[in-house]
CSV table of N, CA and C and ligand atoms in Angstrom, one decimal:
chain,number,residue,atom,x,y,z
A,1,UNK,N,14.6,-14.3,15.8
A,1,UNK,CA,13.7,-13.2,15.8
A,1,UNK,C,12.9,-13.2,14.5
A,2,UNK,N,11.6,-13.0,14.9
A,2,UNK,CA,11.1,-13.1,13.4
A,2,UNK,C,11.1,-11.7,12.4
A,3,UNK,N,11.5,-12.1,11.4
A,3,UNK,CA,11.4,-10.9,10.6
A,3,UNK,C,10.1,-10.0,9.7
A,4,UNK,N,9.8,-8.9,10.1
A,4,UNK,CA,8.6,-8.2,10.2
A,4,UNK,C,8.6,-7.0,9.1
A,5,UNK,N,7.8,-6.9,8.3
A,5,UNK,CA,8.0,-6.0,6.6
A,5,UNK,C,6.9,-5.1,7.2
A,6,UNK,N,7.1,-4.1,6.9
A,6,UNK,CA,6.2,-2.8,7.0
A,6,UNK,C,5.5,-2.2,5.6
A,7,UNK,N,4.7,-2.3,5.1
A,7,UNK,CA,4.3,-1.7,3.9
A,7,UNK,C,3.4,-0.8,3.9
A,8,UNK,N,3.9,0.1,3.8
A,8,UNK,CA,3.0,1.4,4.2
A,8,UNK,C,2.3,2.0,2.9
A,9,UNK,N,1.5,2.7,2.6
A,9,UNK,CA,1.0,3.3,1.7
A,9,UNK,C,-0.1,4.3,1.7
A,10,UNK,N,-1.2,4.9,0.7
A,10,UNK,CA,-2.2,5.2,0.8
A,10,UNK,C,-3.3,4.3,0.7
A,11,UNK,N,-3.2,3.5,0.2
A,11,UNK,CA,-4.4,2.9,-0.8
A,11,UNK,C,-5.8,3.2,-1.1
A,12,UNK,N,-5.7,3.8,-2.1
A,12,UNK,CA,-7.1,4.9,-1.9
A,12,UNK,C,-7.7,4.4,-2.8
A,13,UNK,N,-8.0,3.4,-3.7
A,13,UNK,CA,-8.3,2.4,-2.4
A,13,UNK,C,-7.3,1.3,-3.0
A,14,UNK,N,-7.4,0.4,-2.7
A,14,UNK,CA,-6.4,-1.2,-2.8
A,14,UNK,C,-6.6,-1.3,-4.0
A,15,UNK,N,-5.5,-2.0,-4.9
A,15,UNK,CA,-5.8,-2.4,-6.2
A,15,UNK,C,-5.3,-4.0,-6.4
A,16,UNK,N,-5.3,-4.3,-7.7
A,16,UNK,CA,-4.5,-5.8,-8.1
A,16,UNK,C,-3.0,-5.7,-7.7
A,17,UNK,N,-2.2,-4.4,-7.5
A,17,UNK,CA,-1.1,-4.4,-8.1
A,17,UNK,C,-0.5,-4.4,-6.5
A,18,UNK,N,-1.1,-3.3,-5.7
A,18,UNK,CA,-0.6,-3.8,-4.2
A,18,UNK,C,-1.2,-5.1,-3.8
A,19,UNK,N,-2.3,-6.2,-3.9
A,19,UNK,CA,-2.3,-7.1,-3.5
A,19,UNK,C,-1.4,-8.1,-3.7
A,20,UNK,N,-0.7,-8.0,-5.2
A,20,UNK,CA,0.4,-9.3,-5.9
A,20,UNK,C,1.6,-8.3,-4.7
A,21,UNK,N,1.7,-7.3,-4.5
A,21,UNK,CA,3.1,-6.9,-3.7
A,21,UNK,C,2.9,-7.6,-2.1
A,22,UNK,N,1.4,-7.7,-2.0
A,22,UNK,CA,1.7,-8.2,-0.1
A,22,UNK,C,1.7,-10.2,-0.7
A,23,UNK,N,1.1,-10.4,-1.3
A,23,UNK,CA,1.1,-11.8,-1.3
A,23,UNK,C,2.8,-12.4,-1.6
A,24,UNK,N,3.8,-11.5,-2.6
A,24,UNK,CA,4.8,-11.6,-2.3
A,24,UNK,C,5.4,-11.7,-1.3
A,25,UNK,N,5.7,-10.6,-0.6
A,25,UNK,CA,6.1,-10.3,0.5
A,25,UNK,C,6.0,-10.8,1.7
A,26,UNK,N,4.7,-11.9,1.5
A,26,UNK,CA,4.4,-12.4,2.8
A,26,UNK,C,5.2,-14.0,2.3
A,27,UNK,N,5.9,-14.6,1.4
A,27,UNK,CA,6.4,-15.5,1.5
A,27,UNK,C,8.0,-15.1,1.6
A,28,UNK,N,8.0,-14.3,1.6
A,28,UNK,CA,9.6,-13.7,2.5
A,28,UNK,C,9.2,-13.3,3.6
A,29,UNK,N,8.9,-13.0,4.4
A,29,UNK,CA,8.6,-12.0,5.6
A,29,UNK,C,7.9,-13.3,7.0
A,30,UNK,N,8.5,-13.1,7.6
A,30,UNK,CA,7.2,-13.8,8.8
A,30,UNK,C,5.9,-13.6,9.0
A,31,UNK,N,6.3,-12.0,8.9
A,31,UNK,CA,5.2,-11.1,9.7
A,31,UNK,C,5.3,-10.0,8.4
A,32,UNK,N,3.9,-9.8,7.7
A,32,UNK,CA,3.6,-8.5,7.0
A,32,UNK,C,2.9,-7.2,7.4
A,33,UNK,N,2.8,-6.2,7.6
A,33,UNK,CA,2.3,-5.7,8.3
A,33,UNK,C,1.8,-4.2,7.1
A,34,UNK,N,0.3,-4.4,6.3
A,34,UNK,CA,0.0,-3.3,6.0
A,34,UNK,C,-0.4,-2.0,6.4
A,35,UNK,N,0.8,-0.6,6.1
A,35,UNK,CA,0.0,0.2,7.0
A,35,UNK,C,-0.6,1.3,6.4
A,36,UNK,N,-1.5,1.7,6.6
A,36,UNK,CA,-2.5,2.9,6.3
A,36,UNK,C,-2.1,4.1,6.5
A,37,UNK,N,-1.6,4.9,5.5
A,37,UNK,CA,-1.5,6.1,6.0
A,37,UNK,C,-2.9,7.4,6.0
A,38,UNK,N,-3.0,7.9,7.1
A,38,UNK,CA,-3.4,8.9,7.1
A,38,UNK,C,-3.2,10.6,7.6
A,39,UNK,N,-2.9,11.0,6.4
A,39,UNK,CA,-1.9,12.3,6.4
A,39,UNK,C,-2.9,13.4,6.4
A,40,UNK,N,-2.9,14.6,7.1
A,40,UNK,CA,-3.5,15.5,7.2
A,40,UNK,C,-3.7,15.9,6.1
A,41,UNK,N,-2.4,15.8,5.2
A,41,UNK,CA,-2.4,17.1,4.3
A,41,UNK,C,-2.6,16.6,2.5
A,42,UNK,N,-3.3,15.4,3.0
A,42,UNK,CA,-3.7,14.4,1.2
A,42,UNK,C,-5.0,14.4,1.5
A,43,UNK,N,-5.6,14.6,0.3
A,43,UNK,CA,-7.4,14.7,0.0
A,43,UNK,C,-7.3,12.9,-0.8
A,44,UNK,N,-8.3,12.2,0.7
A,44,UNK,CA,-8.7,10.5,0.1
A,44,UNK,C,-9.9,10.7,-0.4
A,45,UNK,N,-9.9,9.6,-1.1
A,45,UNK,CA,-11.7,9.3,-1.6
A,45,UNK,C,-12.4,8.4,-0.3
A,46,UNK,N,-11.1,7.7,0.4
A,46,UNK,CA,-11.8,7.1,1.6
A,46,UNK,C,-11.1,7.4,2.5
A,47,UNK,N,-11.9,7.3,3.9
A,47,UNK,CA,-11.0,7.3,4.9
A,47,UNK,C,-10.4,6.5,5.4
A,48,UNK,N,-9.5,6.6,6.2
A,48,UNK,CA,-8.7,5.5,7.0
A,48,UNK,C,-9.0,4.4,6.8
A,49,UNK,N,-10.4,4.3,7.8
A,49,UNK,CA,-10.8,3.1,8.4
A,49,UNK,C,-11.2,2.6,6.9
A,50,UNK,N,-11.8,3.3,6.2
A,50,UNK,CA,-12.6,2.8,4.8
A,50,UNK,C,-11.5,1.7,4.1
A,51,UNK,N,-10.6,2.9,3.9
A,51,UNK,CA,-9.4,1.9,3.0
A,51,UNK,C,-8.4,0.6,4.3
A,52,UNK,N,-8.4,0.9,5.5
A,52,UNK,CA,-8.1,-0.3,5.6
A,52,UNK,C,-9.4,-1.5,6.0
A,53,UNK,N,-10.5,-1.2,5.9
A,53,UNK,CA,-11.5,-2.6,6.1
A,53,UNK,C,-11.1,-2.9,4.6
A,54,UNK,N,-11.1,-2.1,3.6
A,54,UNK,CA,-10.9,-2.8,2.0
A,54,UNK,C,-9.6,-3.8,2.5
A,55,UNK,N,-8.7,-3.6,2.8
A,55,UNK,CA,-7.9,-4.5,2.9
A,55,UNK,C,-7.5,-5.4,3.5
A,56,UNK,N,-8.2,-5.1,4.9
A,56,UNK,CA,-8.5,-6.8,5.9
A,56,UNK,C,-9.6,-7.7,4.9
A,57,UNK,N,-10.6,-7.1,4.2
A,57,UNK,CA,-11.1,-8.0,3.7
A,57,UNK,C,-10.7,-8.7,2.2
A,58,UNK,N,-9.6,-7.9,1.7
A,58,UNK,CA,-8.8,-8.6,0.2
A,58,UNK,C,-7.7,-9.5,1.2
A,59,UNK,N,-7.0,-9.2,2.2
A,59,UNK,CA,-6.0,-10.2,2.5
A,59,UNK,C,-6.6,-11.2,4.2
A,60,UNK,N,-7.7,-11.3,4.0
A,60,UNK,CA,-8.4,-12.3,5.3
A,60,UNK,C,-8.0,-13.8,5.2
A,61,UNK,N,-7.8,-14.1,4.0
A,61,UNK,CA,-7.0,-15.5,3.8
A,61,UNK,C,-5.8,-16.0,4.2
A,62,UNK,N,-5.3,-14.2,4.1
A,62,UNK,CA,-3.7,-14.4,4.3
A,62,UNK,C,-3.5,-14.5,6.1
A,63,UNK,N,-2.7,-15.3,6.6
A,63,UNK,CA,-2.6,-15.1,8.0
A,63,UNK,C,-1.4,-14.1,8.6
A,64,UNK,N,-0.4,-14.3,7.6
A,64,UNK,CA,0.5,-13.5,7.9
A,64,UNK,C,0.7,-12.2,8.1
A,65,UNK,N,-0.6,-11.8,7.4
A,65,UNK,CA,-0.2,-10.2,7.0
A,65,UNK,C,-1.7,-9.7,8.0
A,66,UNK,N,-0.9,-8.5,8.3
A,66,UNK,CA,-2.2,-7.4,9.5
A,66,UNK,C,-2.0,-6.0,8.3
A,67,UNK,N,-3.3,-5.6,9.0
A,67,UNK,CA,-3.3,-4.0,8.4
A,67,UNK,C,-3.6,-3.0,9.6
A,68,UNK,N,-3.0,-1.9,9.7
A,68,UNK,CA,-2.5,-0.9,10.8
A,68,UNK,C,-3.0,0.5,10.1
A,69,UNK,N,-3.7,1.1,11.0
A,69,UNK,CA,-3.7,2.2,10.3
A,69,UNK,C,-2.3,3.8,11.4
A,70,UNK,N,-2.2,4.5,10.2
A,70,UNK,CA,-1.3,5.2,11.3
A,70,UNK,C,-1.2,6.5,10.8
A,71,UNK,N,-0.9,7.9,11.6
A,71,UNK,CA,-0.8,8.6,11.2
A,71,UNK,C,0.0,9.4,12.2
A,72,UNK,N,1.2,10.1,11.3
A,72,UNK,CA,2.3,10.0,11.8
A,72,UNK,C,3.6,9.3,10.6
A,73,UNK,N,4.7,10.0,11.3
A,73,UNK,CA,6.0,9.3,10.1
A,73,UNK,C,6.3,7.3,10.2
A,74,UNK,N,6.5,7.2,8.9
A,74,UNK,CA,6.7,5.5,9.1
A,74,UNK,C,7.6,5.0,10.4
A,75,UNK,N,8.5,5.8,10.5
A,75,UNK,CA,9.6,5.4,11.2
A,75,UNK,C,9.0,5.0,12.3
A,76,UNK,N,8.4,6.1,12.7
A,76,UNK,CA,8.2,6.3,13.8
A,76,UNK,C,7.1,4.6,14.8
A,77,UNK,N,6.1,4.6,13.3
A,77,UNK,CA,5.5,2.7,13.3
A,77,UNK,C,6.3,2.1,14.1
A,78,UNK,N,7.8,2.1,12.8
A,78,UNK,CA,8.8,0.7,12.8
A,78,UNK,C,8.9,0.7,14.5
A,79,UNK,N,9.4,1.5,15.4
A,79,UNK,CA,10.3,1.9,16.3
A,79,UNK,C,9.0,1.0,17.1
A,80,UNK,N,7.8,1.4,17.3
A,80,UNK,CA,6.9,1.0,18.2
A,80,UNK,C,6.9,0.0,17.8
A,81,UNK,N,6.9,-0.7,16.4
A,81,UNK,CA,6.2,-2.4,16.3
A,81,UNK,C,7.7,-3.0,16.2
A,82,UNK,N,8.9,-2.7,16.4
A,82,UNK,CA,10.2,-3.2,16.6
A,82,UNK,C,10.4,-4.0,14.9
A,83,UNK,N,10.2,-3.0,14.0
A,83,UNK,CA,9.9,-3.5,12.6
A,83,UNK,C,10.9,-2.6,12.4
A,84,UNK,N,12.1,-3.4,11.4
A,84,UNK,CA,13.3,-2.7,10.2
A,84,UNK,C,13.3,-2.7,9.3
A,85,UNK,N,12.2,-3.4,8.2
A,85,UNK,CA,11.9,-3.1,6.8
A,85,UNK,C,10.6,-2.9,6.5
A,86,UNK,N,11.1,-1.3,5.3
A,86,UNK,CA,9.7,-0.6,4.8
A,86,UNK,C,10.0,-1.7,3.5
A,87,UNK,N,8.6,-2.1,2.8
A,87,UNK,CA,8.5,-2.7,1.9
A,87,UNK,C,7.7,-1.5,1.0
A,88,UNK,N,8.3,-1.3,-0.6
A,88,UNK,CA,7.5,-0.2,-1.2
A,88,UNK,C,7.5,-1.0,-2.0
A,89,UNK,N,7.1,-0.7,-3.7
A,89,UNK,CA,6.7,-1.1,-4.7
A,89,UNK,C,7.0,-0.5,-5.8
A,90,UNK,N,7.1,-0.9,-6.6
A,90,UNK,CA,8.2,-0.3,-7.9
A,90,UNK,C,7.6,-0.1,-9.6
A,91,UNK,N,7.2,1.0,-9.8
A,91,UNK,CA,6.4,0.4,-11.1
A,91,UNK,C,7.3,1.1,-12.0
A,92,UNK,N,6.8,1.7,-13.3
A,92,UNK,CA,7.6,2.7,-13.8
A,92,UNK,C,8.9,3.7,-13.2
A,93,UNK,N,9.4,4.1,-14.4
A,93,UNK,CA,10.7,4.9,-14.0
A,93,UNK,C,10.1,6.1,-13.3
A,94,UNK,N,9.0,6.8,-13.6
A,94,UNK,CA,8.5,7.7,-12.4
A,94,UNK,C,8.4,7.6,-10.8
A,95,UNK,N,7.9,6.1,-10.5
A,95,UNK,CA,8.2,6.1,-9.2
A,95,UNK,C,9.4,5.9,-8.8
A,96,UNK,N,10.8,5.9,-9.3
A,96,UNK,CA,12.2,5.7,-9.3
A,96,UNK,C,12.4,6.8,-8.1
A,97,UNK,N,12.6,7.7,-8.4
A,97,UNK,CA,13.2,9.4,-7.9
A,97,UNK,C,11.9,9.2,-6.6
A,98,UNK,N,10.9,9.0,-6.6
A,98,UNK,CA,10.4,9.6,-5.9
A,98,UNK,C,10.5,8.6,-4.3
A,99,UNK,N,10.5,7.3,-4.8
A,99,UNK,CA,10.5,6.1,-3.9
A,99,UNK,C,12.6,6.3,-3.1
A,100,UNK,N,13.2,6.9,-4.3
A,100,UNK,CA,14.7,7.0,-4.2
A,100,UNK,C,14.9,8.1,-2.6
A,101,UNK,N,13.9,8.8,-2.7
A,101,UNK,CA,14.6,10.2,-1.7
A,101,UNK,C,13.8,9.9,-0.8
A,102,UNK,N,12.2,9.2,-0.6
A,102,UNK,CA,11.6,8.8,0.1
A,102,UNK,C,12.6,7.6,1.1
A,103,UNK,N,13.0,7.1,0.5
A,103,UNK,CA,13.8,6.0,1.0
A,103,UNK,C,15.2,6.3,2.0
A,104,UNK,N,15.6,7.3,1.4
A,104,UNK,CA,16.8,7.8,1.5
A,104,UNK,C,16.4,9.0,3.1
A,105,UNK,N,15.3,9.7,3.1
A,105,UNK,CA,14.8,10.4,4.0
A,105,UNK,C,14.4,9.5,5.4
A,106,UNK,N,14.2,8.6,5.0
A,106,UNK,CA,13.8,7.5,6.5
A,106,UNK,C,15.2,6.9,6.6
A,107,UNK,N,15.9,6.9,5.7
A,107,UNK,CA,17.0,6.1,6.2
A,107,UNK,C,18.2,7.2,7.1
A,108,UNK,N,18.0,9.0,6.4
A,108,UNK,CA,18.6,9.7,7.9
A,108,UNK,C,17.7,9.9,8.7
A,109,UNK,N,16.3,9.5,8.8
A,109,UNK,CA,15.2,9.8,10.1
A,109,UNK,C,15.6,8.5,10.9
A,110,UNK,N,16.1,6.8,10.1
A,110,UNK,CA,15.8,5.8,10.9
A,110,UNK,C,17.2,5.2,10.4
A,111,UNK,N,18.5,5.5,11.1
A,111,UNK,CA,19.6,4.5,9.6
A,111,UNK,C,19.2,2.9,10.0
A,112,UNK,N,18.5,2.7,11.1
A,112,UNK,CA,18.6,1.2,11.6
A,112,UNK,C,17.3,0.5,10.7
A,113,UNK,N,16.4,1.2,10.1
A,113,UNK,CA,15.4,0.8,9.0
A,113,UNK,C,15.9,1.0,7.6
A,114,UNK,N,15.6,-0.2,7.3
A,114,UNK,CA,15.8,-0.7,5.1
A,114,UNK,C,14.5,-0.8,4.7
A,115,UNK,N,14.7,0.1,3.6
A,115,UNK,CA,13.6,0.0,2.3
A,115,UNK,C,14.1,-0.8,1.6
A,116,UNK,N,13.2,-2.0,1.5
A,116,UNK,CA,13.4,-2.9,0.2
A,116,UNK,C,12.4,-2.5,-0.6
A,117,UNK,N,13.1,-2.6,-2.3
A,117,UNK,CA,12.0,-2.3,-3.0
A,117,UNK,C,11.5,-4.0,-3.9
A,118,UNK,N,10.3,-3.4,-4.0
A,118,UNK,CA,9.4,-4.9,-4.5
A,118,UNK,C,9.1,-4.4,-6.5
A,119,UNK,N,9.9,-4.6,-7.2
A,119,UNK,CA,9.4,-4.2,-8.7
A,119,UNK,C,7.7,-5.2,-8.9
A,120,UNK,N,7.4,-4.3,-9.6
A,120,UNK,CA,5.7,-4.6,-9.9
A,120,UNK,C,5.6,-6.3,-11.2
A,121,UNK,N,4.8,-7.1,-10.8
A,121,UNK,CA,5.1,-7.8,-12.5
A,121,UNK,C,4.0,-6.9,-13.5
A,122,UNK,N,5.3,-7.0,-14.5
A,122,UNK,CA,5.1,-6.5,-15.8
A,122,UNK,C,3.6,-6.2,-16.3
A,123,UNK,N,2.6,-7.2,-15.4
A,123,UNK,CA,1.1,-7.2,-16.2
A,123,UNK,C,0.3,-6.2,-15.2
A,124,UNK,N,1.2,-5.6,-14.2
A,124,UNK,CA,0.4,-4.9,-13.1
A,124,UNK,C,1.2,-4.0,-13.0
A,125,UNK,N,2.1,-3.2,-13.9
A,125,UNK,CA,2.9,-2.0,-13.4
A,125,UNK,C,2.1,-0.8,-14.0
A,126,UNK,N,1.2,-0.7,-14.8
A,126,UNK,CA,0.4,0.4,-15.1
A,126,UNK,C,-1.1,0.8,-14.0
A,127,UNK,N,-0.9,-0.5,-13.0
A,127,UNK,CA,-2.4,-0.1,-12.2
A,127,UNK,C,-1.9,0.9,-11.2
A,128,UNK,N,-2.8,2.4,-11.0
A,128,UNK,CA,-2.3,2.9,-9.6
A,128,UNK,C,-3.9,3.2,-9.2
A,129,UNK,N,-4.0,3.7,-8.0
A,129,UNK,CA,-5.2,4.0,-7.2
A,129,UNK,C,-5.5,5.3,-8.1
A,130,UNK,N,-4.9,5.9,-8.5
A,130,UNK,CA,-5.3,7.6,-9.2
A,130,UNK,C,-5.9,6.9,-10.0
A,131,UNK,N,-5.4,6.2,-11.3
A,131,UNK,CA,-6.0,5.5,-12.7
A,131,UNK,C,-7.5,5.2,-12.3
A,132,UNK,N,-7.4,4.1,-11.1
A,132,UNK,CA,-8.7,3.3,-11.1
A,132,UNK,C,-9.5,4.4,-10.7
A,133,UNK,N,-8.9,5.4,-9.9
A,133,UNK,CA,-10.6,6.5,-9.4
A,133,UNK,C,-10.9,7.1,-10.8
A,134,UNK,N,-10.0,7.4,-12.0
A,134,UNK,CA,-10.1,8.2,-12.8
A,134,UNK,C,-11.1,7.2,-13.7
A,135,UNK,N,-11.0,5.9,-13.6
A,135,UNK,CA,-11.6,5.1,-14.5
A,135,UNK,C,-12.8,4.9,-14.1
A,136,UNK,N,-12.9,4.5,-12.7
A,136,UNK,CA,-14.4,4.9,-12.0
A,136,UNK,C,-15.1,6.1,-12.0
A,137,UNK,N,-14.8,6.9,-11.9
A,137,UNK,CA,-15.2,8.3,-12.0
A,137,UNK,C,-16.0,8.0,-13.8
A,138,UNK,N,-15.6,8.0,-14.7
A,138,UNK,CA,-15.8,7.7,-16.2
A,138,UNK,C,-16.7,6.3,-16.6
A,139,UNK,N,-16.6,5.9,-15.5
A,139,UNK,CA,-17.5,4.5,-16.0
A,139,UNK,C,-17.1,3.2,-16.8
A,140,UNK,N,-15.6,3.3,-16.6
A,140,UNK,CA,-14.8,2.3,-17.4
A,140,UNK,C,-14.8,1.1,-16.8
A,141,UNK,N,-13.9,0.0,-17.5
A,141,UNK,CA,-14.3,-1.4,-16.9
A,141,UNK,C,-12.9,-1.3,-15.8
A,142,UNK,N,-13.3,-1.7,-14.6
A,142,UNK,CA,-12.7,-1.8,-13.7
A,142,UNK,C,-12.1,-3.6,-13.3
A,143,UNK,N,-12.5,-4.5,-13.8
A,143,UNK,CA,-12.7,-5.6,-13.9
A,143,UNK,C,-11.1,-5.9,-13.5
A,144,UNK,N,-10.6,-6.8,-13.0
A,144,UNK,CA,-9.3,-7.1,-12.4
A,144,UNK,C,-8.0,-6.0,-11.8
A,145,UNK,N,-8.8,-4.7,-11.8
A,145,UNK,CA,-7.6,-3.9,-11.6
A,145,UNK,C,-8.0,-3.8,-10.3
A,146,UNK,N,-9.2,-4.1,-9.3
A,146,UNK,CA,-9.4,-3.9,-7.9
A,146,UNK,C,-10.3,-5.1,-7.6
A,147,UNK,N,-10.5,-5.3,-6.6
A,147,UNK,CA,-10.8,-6.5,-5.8
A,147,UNK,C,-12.8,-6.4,-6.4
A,148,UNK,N,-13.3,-7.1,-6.9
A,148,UNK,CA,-14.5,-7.0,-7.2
A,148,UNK,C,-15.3,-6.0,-6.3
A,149,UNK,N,-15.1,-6.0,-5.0
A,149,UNK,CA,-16.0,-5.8,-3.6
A,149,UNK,C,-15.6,-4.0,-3.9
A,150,UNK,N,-14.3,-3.8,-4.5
A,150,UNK,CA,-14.1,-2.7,-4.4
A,150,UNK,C,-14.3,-2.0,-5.5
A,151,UNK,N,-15.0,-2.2,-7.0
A,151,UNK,CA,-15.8,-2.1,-7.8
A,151,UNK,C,-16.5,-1.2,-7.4
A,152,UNK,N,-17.4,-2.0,-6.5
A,152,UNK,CA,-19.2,-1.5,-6.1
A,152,UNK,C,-18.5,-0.8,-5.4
A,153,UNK,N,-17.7,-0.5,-4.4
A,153,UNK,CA,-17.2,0.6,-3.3
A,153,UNK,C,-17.1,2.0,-4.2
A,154,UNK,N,-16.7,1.6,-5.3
A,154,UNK,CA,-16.1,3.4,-5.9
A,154,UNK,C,-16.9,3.2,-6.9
A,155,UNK,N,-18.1,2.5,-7.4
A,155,UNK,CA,-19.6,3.3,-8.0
A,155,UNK,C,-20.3,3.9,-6.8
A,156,UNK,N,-20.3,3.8,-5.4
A,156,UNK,CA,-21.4,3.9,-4.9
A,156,UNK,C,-20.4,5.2,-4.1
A,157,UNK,N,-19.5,5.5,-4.4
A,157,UNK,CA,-18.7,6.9,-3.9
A,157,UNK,C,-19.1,7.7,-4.8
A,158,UNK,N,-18.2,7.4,-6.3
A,158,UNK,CA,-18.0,8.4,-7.4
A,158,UNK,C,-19.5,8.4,-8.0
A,159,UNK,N,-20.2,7.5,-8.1
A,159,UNK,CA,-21.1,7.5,-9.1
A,159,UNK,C,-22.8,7.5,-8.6
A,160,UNK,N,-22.8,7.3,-7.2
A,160,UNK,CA,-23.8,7.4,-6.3
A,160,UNK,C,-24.8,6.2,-7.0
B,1,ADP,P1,1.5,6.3,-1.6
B,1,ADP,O1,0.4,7.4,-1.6
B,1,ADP,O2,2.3,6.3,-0.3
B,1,ADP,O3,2.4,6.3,-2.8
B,1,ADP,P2,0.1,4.1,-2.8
B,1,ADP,O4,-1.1,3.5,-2.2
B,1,ADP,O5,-0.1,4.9,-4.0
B,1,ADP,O6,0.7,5.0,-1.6
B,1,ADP,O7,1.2,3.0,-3.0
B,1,ADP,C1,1.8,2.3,-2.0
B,1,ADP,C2,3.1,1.6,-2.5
B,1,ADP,O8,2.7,0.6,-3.5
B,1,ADP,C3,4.0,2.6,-3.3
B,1,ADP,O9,5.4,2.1,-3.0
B,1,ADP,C4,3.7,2.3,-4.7
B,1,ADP,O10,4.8,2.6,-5.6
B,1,ADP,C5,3.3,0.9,-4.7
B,1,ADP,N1,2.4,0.5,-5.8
B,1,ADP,C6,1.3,1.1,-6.2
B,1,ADP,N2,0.7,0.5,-7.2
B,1,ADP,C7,1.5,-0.6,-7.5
B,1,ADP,C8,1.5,-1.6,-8.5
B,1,ADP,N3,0.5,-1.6,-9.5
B,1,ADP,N4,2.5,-2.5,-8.5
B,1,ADP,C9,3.4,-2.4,-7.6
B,1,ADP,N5,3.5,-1.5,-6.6
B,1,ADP,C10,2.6,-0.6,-6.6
């Protein structure tokens, strides 16, 4: 059976730091599968479709890995795409507790799904999608924290 990773997130938009997490993951996994969340009740800078074409077009090289958009609980994915592990990502001790009960919540929604967690490398554990909009927003150098293409994406949002 091949084995199928689920990595769900926001990505509002993609950065360096979730790209090094699917390029990992995809030499463990058979099958990667990024998925998009889109939640009623979170304000994006992009929508769905926005943030996942950003990421069919950062992992188009990769063959292994698809991106899914979904809305609705993860589990709920797993059960339809016959997928048992959520792949999350691990930066700081802040996302500790929060990734901890997140994990723990799908596991009494799903006990037959595992959260593996992916720790960040050391040179990419301070990038998150808030920072980069906060840095775009300000005019700062954005230069390796997001995919170049997505540069020009959040001057021509935030900065018109
Ligand atoms: P969410 O809104 O669901 O937290 P994000 O897009 O912010 O979605 O993040 C998706 C996952 O990627 C989370 O598990 C998050 O901890 C992880 N992640 C975000 N940035 C990094 C990074 N720089 N390095 C490693 N993991 C990261």
């Amino acid at each position: 059976m091949s084995k199928i990773a689920v990595y769900p997130g926001s990505f509002d938009p993609i950065t360096t730091g979730h790209l090094d997490i699917i390029e990992r993951i995809s030499h463990v996994f058979d099958h990667v599968i990024v998925l998009v969340a889109d939640a009623d009740d979170k304000k994006y800078l992009f929508t769905a479709d926005e943030r996942a074409a950003f990421l069919k077009k950062a992992v188009k090289e990769n063959p292994k890995v698809e991106v899914d958009v979904f809305k609705g609980l993860t589990v709920e994915y797993m059960r339809r795409r016959k997928a048992n592990v959520i792949v999350r990502g691990l930066r700081a001790v802040a996302d500790f507790e929060y990734e901890g009960t997140l994990a723990s919540m799908n596991r009494r929604l799903a006990p037959e799904v595992e959260t593996f967690m992916v720790f960040s490398r050391p040179e990419y554990y301070f990038i998150s999608s808030r920072g980069v909009k906060e840095v775009a927003r300000n005019g700062g150098d954005l230069k390796g924290l997001v995919p170049d293409f997505v540069i020009n994406e959040l001057n021509l949002r935030l900065r018109g």
